[in-house]
Short mmCIF file of N, CA and C in Angstrom, two decimals:
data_model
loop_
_atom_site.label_atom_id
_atom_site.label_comp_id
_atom_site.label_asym_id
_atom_site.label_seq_id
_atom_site.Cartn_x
_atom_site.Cartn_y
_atom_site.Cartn_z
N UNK Q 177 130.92 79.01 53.60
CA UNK Q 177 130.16 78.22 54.54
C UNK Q 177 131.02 77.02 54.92
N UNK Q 178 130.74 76.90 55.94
CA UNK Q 178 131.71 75.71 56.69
C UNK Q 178 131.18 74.62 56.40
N UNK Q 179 132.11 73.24 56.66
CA UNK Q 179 130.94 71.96 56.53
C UNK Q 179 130.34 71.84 57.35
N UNK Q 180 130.67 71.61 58.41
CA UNK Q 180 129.41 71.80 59.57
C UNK Q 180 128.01 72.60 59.34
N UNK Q 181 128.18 73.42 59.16
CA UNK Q 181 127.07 74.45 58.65
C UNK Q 181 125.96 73.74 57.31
N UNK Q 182 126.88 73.37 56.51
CA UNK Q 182 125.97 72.67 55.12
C UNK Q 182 125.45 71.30 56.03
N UNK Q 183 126.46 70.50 57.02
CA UNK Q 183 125.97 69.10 57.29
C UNK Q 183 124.91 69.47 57.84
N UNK Q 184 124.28 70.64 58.85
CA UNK Q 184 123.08 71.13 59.65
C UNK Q 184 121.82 71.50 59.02
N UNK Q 185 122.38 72.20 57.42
CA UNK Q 185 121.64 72.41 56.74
C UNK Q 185 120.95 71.50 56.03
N UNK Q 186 121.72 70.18 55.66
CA UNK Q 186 121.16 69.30 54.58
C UNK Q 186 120.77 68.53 55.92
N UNK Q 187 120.69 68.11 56.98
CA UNK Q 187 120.10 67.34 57.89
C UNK Q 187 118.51 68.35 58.04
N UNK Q 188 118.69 69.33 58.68
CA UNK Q 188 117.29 70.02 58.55
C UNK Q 188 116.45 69.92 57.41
N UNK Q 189 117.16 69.69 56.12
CA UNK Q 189 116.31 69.97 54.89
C UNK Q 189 116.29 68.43 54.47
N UNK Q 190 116.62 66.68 55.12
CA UNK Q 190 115.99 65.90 55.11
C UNK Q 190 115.11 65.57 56.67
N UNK Q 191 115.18 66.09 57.14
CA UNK Q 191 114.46 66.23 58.47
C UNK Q 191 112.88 66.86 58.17
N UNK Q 192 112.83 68.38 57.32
CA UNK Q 192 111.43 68.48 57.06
C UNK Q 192 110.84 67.98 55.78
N UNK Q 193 111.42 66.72 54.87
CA UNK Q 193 111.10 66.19 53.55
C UNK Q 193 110.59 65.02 54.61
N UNK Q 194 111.18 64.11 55.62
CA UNK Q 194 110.90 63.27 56.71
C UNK Q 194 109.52 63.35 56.85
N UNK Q 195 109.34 64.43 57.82
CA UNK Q 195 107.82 65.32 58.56
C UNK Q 195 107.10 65.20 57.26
N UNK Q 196 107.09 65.46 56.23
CA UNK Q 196 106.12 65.56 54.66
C UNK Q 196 105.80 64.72 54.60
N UNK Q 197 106.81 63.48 54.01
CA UNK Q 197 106.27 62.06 54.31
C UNK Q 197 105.31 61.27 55.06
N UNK Q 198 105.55 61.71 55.94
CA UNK Q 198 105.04 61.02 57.41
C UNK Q 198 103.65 61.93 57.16
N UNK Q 199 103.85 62.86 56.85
CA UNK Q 199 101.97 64.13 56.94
C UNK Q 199 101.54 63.27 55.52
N UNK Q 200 101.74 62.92 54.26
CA UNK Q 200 101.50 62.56 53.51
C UNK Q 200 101.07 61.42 53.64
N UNK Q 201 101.82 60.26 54.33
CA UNK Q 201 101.79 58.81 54.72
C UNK Q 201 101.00 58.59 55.18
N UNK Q 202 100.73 59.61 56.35
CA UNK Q 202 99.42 60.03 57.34
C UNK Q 202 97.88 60.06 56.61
N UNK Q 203 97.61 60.60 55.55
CA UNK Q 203 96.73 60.68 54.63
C UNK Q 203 96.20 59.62 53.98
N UNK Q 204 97.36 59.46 53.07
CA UNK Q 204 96.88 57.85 52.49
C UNK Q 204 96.62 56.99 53.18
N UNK Q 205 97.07 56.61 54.58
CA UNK Q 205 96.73 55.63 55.11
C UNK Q 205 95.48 56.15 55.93
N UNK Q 206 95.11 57.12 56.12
CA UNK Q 206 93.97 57.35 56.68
C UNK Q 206 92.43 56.73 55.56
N UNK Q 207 92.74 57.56 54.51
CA UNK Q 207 92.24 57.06 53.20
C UNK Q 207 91.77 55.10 52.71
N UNK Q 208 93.09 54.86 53.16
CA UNK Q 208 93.22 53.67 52.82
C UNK Q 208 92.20 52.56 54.41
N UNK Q 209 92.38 53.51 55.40
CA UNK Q 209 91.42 53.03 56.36
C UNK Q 209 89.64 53.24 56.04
N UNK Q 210 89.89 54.35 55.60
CA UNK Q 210 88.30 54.65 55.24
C UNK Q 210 87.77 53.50 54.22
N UNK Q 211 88.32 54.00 53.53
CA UNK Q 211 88.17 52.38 52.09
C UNK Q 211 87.75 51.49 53.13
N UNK Q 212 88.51 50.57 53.19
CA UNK Q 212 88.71 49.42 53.88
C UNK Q 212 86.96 49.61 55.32
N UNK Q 213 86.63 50.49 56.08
CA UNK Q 213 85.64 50.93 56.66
C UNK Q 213 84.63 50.34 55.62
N UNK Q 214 84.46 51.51 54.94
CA UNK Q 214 83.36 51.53 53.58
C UNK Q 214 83.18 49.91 52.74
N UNK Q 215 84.13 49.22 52.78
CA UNK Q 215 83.92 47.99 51.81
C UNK Q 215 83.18 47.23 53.24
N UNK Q 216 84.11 46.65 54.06
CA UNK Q 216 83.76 45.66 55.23
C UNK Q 216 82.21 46.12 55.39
N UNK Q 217 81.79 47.87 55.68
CA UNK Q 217 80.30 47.71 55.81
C UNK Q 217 79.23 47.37 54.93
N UNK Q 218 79.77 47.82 53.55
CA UNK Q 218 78.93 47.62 52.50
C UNK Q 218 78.72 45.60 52.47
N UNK Q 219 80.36 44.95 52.52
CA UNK Q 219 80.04 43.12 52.41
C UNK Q 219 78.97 43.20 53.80
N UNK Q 220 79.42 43.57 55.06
CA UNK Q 220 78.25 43.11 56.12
C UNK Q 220 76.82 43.41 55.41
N UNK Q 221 76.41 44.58 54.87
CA UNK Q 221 75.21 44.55 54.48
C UNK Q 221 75.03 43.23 53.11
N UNK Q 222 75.60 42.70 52.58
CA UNK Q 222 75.26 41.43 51.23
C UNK Q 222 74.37 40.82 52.34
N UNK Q 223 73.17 40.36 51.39
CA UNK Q 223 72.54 39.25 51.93
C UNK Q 223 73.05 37.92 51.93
N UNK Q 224 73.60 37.06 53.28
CA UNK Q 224 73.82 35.77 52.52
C UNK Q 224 73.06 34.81 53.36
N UNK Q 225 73.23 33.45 52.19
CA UNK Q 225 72.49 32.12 52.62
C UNK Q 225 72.20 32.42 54.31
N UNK Q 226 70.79 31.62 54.78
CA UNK Q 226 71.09 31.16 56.44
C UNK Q 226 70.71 29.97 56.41
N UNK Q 227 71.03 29.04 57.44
CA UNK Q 227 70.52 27.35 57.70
C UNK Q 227 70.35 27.52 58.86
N UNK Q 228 69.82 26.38 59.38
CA UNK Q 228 69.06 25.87 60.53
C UNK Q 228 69.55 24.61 60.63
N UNK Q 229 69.57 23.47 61.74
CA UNK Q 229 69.99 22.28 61.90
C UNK Q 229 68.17 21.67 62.46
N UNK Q 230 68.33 20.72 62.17
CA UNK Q 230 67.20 20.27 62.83
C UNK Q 230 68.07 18.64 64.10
N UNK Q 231 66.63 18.45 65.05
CA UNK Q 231 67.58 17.59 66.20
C UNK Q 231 67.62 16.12 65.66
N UNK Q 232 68.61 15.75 66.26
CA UNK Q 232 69.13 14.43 66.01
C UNK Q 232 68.38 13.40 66.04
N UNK Q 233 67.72 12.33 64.89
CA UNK Q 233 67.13 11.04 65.37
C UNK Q 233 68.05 9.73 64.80
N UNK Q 234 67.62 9.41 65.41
CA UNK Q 234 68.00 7.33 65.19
C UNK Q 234 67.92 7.11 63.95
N UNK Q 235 68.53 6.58 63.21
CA UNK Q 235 68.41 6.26 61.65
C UNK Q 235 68.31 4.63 61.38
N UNK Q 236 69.77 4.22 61.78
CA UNK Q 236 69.77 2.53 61.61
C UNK Q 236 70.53 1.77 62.61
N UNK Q 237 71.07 0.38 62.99
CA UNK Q 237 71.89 -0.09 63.22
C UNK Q 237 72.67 -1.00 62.18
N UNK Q 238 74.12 -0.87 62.44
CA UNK Q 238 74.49 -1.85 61.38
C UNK Q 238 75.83 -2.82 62.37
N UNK Q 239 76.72 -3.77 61.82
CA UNK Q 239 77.61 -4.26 61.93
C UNK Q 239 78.63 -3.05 62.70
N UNK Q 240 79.15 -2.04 62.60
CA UNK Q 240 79.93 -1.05 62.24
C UNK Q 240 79.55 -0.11 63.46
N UNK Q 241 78.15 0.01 63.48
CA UNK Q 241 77.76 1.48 64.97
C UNK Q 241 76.20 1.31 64.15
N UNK Q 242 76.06 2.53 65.37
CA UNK Q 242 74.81 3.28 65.35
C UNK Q 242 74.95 4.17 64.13
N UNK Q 243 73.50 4.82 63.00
CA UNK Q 243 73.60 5.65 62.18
C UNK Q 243 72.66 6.48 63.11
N UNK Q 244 73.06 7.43 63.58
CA UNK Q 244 71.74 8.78 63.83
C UNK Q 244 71.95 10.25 62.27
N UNK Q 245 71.07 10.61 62.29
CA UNK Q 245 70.98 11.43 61.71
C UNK Q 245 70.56 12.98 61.27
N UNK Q 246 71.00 14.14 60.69
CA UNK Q 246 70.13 15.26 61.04
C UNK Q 246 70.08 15.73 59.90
N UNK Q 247 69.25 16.97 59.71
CA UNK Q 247 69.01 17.80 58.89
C UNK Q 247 69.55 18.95 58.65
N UNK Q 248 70.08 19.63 57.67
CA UNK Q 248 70.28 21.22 57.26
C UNK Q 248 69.87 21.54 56.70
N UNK Q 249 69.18 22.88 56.99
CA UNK Q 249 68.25 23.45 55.78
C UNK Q 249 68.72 24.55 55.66
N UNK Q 250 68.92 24.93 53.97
CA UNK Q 250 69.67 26.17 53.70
C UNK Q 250 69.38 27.21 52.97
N UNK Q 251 68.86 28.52 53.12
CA UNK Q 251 68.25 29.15 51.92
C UNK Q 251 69.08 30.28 51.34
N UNK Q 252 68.69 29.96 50.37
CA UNK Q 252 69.72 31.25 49.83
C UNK Q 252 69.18 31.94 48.83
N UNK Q 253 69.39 33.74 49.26
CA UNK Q 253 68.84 34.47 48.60
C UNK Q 253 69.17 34.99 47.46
N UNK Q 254 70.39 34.63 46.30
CA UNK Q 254 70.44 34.58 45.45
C UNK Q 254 70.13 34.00 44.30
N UNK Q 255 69.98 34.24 43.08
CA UNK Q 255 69.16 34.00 42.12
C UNK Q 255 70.13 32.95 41.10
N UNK Q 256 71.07 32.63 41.65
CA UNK Q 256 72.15 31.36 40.85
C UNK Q 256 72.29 30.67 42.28
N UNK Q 257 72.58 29.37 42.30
CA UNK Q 257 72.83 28.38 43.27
C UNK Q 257 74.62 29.01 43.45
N UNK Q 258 74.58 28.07 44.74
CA UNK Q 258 75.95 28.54 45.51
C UNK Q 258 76.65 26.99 45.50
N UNK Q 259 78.07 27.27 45.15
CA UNK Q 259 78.65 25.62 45.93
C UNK Q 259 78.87 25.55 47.70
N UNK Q 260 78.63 24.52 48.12
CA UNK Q 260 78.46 24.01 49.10
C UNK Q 260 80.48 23.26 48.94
N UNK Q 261 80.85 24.28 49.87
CA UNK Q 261 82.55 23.63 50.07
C UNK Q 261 82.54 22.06 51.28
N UNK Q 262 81.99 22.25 51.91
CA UNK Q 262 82.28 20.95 53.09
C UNK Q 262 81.13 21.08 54.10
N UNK Q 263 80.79 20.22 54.70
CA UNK Q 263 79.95 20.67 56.03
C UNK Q 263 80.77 19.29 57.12
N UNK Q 264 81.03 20.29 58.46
CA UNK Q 264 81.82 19.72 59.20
C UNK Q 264 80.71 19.65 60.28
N UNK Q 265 81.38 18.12 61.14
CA UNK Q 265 80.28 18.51 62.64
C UNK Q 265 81.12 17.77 63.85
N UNK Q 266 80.19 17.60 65.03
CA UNK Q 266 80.85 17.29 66.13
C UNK Q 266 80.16 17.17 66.85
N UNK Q 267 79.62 15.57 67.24
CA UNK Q 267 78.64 14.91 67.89
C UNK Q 267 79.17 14.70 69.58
N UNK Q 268 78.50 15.60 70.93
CA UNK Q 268 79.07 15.23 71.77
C UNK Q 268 77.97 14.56 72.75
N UNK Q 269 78.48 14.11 73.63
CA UNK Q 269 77.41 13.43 74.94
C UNK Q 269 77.98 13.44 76.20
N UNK Q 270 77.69 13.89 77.15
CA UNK Q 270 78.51 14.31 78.80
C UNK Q 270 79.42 14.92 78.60
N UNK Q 271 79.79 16.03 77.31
CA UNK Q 271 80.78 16.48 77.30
C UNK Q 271 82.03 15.87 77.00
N UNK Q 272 81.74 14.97 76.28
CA UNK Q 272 82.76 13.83 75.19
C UNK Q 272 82.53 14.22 73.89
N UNK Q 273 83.30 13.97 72.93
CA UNK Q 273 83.34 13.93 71.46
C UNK Q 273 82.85 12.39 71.37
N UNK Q 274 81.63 12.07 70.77
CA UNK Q 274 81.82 10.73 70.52
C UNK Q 274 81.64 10.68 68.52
N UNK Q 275 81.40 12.03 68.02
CA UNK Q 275 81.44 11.16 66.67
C UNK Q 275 81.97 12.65 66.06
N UNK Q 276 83.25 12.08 65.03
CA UNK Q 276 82.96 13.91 64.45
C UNK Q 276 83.40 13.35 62.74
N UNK Q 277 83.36 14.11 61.88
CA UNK Q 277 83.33 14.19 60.60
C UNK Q 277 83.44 15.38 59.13
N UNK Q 278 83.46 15.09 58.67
CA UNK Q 278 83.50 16.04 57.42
C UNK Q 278 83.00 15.12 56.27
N UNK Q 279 81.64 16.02 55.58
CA UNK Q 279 81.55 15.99 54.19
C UNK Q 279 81.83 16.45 53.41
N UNK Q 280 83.00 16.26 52.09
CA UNK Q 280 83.61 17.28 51.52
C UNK Q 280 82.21 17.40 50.50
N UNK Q 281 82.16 18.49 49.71
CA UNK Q 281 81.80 18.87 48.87
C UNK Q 281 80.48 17.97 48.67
N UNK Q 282 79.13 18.35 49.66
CA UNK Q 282 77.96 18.14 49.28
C UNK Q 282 77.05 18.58 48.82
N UNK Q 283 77.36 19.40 47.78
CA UNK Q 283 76.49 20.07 46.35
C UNK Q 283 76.52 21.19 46.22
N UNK Q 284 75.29 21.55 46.12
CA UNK Q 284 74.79 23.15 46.33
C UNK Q 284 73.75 23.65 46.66
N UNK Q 285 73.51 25.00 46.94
CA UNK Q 285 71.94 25.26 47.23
C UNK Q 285 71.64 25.89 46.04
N UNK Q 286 70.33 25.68 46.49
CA UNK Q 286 69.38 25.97 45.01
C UNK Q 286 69.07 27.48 44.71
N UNK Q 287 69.11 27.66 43.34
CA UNK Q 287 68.92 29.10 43.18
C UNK Q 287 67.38 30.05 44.09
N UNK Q 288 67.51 30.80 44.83
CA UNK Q 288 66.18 31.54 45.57
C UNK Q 288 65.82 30.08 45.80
N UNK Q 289 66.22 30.13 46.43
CA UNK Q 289 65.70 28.64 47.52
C UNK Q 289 66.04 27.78 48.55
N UNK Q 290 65.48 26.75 49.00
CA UNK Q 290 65.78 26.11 50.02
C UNK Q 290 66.41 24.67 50.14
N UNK Q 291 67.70 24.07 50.20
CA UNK Q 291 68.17 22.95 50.37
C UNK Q 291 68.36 21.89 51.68
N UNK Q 292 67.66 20.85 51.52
CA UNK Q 292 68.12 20.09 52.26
C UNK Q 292 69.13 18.75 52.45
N UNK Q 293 70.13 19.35 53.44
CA UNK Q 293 71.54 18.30 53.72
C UNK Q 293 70.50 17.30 54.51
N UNK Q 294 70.72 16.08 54.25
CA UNK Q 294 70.88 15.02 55.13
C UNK Q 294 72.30 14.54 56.03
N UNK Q 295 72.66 14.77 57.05
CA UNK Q 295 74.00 14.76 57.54
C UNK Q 295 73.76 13.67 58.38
N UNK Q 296 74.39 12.50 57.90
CA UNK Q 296 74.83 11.11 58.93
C UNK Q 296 75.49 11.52 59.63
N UNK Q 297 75.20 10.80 60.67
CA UNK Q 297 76.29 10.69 62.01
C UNK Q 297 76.62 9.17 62.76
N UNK Q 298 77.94 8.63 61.92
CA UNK Q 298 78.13 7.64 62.24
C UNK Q 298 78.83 7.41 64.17
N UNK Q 299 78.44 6.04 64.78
CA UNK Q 299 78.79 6.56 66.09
C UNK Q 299 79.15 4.71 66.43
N UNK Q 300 80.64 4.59 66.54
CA UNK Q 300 80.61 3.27 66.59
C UNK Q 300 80.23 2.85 68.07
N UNK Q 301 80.45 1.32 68.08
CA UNK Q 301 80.02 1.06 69.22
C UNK Q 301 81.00 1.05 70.57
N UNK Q 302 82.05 1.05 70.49
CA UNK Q 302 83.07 1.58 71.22
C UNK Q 302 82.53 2.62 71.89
N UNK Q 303 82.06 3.42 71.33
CA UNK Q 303 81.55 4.95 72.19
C UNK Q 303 80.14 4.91 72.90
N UNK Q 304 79.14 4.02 72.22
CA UNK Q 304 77.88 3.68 72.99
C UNK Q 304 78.09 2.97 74.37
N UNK Q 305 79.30 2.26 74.48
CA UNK Q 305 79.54 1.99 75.95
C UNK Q 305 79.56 2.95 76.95
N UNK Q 306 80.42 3.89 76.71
CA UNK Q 306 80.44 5.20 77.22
C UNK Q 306 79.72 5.73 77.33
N UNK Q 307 78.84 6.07 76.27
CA UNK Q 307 77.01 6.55 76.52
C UNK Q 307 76.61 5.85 77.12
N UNK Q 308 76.28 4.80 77.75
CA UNK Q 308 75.51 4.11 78.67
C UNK Q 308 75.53 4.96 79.88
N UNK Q 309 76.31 5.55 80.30
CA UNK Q 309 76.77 5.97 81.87
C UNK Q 309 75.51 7.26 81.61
N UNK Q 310 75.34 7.66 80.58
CA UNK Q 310 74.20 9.01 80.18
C UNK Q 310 73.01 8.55 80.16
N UNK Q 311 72.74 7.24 80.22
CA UNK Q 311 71.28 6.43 79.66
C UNK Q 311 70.24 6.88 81.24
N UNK Q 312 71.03 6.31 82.31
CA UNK Q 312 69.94 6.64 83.24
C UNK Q 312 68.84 5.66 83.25
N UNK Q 313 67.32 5.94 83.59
CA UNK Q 313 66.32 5.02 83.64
C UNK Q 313 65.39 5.31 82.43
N UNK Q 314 65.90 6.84 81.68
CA UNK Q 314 64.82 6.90 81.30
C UNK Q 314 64.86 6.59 79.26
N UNK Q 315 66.32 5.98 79.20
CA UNK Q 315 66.87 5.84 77.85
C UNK Q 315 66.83 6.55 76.82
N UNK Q 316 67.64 7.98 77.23
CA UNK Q 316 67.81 8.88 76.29
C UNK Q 316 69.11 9.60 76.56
N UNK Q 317 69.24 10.25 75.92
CA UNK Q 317 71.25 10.54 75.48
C UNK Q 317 71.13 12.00 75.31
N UNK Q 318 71.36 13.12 76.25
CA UNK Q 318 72.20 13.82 76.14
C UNK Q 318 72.67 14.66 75.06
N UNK Q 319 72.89 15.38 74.29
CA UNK Q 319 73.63 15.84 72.74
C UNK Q 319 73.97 17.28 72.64
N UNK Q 320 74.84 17.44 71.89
CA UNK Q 320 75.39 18.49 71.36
C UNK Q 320 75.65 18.17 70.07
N UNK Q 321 75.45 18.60 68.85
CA UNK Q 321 75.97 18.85 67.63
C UNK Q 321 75.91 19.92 67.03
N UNK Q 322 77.21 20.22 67.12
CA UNK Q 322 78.03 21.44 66.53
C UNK Q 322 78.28 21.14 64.67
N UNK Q 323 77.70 21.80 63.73
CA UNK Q 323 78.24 21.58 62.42
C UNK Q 323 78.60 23.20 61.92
N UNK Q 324 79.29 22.77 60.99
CA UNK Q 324 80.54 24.28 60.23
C UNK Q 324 79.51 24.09 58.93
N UNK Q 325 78.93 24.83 58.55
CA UNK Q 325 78.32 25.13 56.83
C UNK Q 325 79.34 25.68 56.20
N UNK Q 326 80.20 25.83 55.32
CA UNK Q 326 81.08 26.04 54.50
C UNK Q 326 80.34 26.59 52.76
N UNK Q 327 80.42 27.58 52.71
CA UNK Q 327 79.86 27.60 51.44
C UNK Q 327 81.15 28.77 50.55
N UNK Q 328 81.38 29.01 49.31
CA UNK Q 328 81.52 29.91 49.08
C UNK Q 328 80.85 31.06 48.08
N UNK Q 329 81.16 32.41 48.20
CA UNK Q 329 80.43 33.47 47.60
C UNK Q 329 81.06 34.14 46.85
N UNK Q 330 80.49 34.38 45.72
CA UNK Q 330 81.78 35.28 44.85
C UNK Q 330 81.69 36.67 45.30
N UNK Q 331 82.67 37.28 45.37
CA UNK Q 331 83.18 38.77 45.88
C UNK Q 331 83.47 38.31 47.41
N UNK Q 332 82.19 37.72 48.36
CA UNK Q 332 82.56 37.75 49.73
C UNK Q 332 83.91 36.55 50.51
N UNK Q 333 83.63 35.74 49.22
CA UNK Q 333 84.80 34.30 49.45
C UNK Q 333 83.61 33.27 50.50
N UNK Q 334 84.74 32.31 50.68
CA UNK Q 334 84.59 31.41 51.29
C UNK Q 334 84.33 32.00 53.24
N UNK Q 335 82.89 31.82 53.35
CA UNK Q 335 82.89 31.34 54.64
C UNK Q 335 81.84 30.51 55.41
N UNK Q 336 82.07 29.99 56.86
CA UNK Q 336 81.22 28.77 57.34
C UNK Q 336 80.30 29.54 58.27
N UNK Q 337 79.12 28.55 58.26
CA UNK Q 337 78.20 29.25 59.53
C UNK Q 337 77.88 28.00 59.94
N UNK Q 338 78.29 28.95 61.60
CA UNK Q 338 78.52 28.02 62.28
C UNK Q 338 76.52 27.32 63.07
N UNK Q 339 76.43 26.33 63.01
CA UNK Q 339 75.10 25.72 63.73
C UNK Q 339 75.51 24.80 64.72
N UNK Q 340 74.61 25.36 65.91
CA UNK Q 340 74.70 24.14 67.05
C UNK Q 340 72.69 23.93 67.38
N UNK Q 341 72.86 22.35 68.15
CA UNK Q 341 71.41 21.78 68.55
C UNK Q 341 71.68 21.00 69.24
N UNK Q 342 71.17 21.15 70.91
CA UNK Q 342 70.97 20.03 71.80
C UNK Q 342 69.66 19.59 71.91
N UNK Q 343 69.85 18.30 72.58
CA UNK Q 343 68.58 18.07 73.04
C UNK Q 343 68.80 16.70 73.67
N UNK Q 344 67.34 16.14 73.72
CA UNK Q 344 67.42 14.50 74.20
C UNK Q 344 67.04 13.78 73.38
N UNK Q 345 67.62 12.48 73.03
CA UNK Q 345 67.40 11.53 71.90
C UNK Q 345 67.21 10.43 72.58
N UNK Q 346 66.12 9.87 72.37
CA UNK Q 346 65.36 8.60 72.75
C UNK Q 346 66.16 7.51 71.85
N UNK Q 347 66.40 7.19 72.76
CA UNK Q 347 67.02 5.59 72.21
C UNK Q 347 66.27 4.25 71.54
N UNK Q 348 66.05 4.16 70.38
CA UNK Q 348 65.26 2.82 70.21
C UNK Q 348 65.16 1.65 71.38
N UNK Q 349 64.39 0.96 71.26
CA UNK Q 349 64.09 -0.29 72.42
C UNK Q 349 64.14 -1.60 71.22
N UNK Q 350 64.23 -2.77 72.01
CA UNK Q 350 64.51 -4.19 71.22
C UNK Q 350 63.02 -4.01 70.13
N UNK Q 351 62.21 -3.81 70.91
CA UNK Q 351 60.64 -4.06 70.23
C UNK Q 351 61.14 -3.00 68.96
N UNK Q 352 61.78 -1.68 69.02
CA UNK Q 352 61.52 -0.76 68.10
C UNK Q 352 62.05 -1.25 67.00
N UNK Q 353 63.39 -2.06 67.04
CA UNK Q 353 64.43 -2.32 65.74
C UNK Q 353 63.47 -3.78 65.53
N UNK Q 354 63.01 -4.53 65.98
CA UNK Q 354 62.17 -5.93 65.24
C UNK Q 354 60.58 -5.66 64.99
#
């Protein structure tokens, strides 16, 4: 046999070990897609925590800004409490950012039950100037607040749900703060 002949031969005979691979490769990774199918549907079905935001009211004035404030309410259907990683938000008005923030690590929710965040929203006065142009005649503001719930879950990990709430917020009057 010539070399030519053996070089044709041993090229054909890694040419169909190639094709095997690739039919084999083909498999497992098909496999390895199914898995991966089967888990993602089974976590979508876990029950997890849901919250709600409630709308924004007036809290205080101080030296510093305005305090407004809101609510999260969080339930969770597991039978051990969950940690609470951060809750993020983002106070807007005419389509401005006027206040945004992060609370790191504000507790947890309660085992089969319901928690409530109190979430400040500090808003200095620098930015209430700017809100004025939103006041109008009838002294109320405009809102958007966007907050991130951050929790994490064992097996599912860490993730946020996301809550938004507009509405109109009545502005205290001189008579209201004395």
């Amino acid at each position: 046999m010539s070399a030519a002949e053996e070089e044709q031969r041993s090229a054909a005979a890694a040419g169909g070990e190639e094709e095997r691979r690739e039919r084999g490769g083909g498999l497992v990774s098909g496999l390895v897609d199914k898995a991966k199918g089967f888990v993602a549907e089974k976590v979508a079905q876990i029950p997890k925590p849901e919250a709600s935001l409630e709308r924004v009211a007036f809290k205080s004035v101080s030296r510093q800004g305005i305090e407004l404030q809101s609510h999260v309410d969080v339930n969770n259907p597991y039978s051990h409490r969950i940690p609470i990683c951060e809750v993020t938000y983002t106070f807007k008005s005419a389509g401005k950012v006027i206040a945004s923030g992060t609370m790191p690590d504000p507790g947890w929710i309660a085992a089969s039950g319901s928690t409530k965040l109190e979430l400040p929203v500090k808003v200095p006065y620098d930015f209430i100037v700017s809100l004025m142009k939103d006041l109008g005649g009838d002294w109320d503001i405009d809102y958007v607040l966007e907050v991130g719930l951050t929790i994490d879950l064992p097996v599912v990990g860490t993730f946020t749900i996301p809550l938004t709430t507009e509405g109109e917020m009545k502005l205290p009057t001189f008579r209201d703060l004395f």
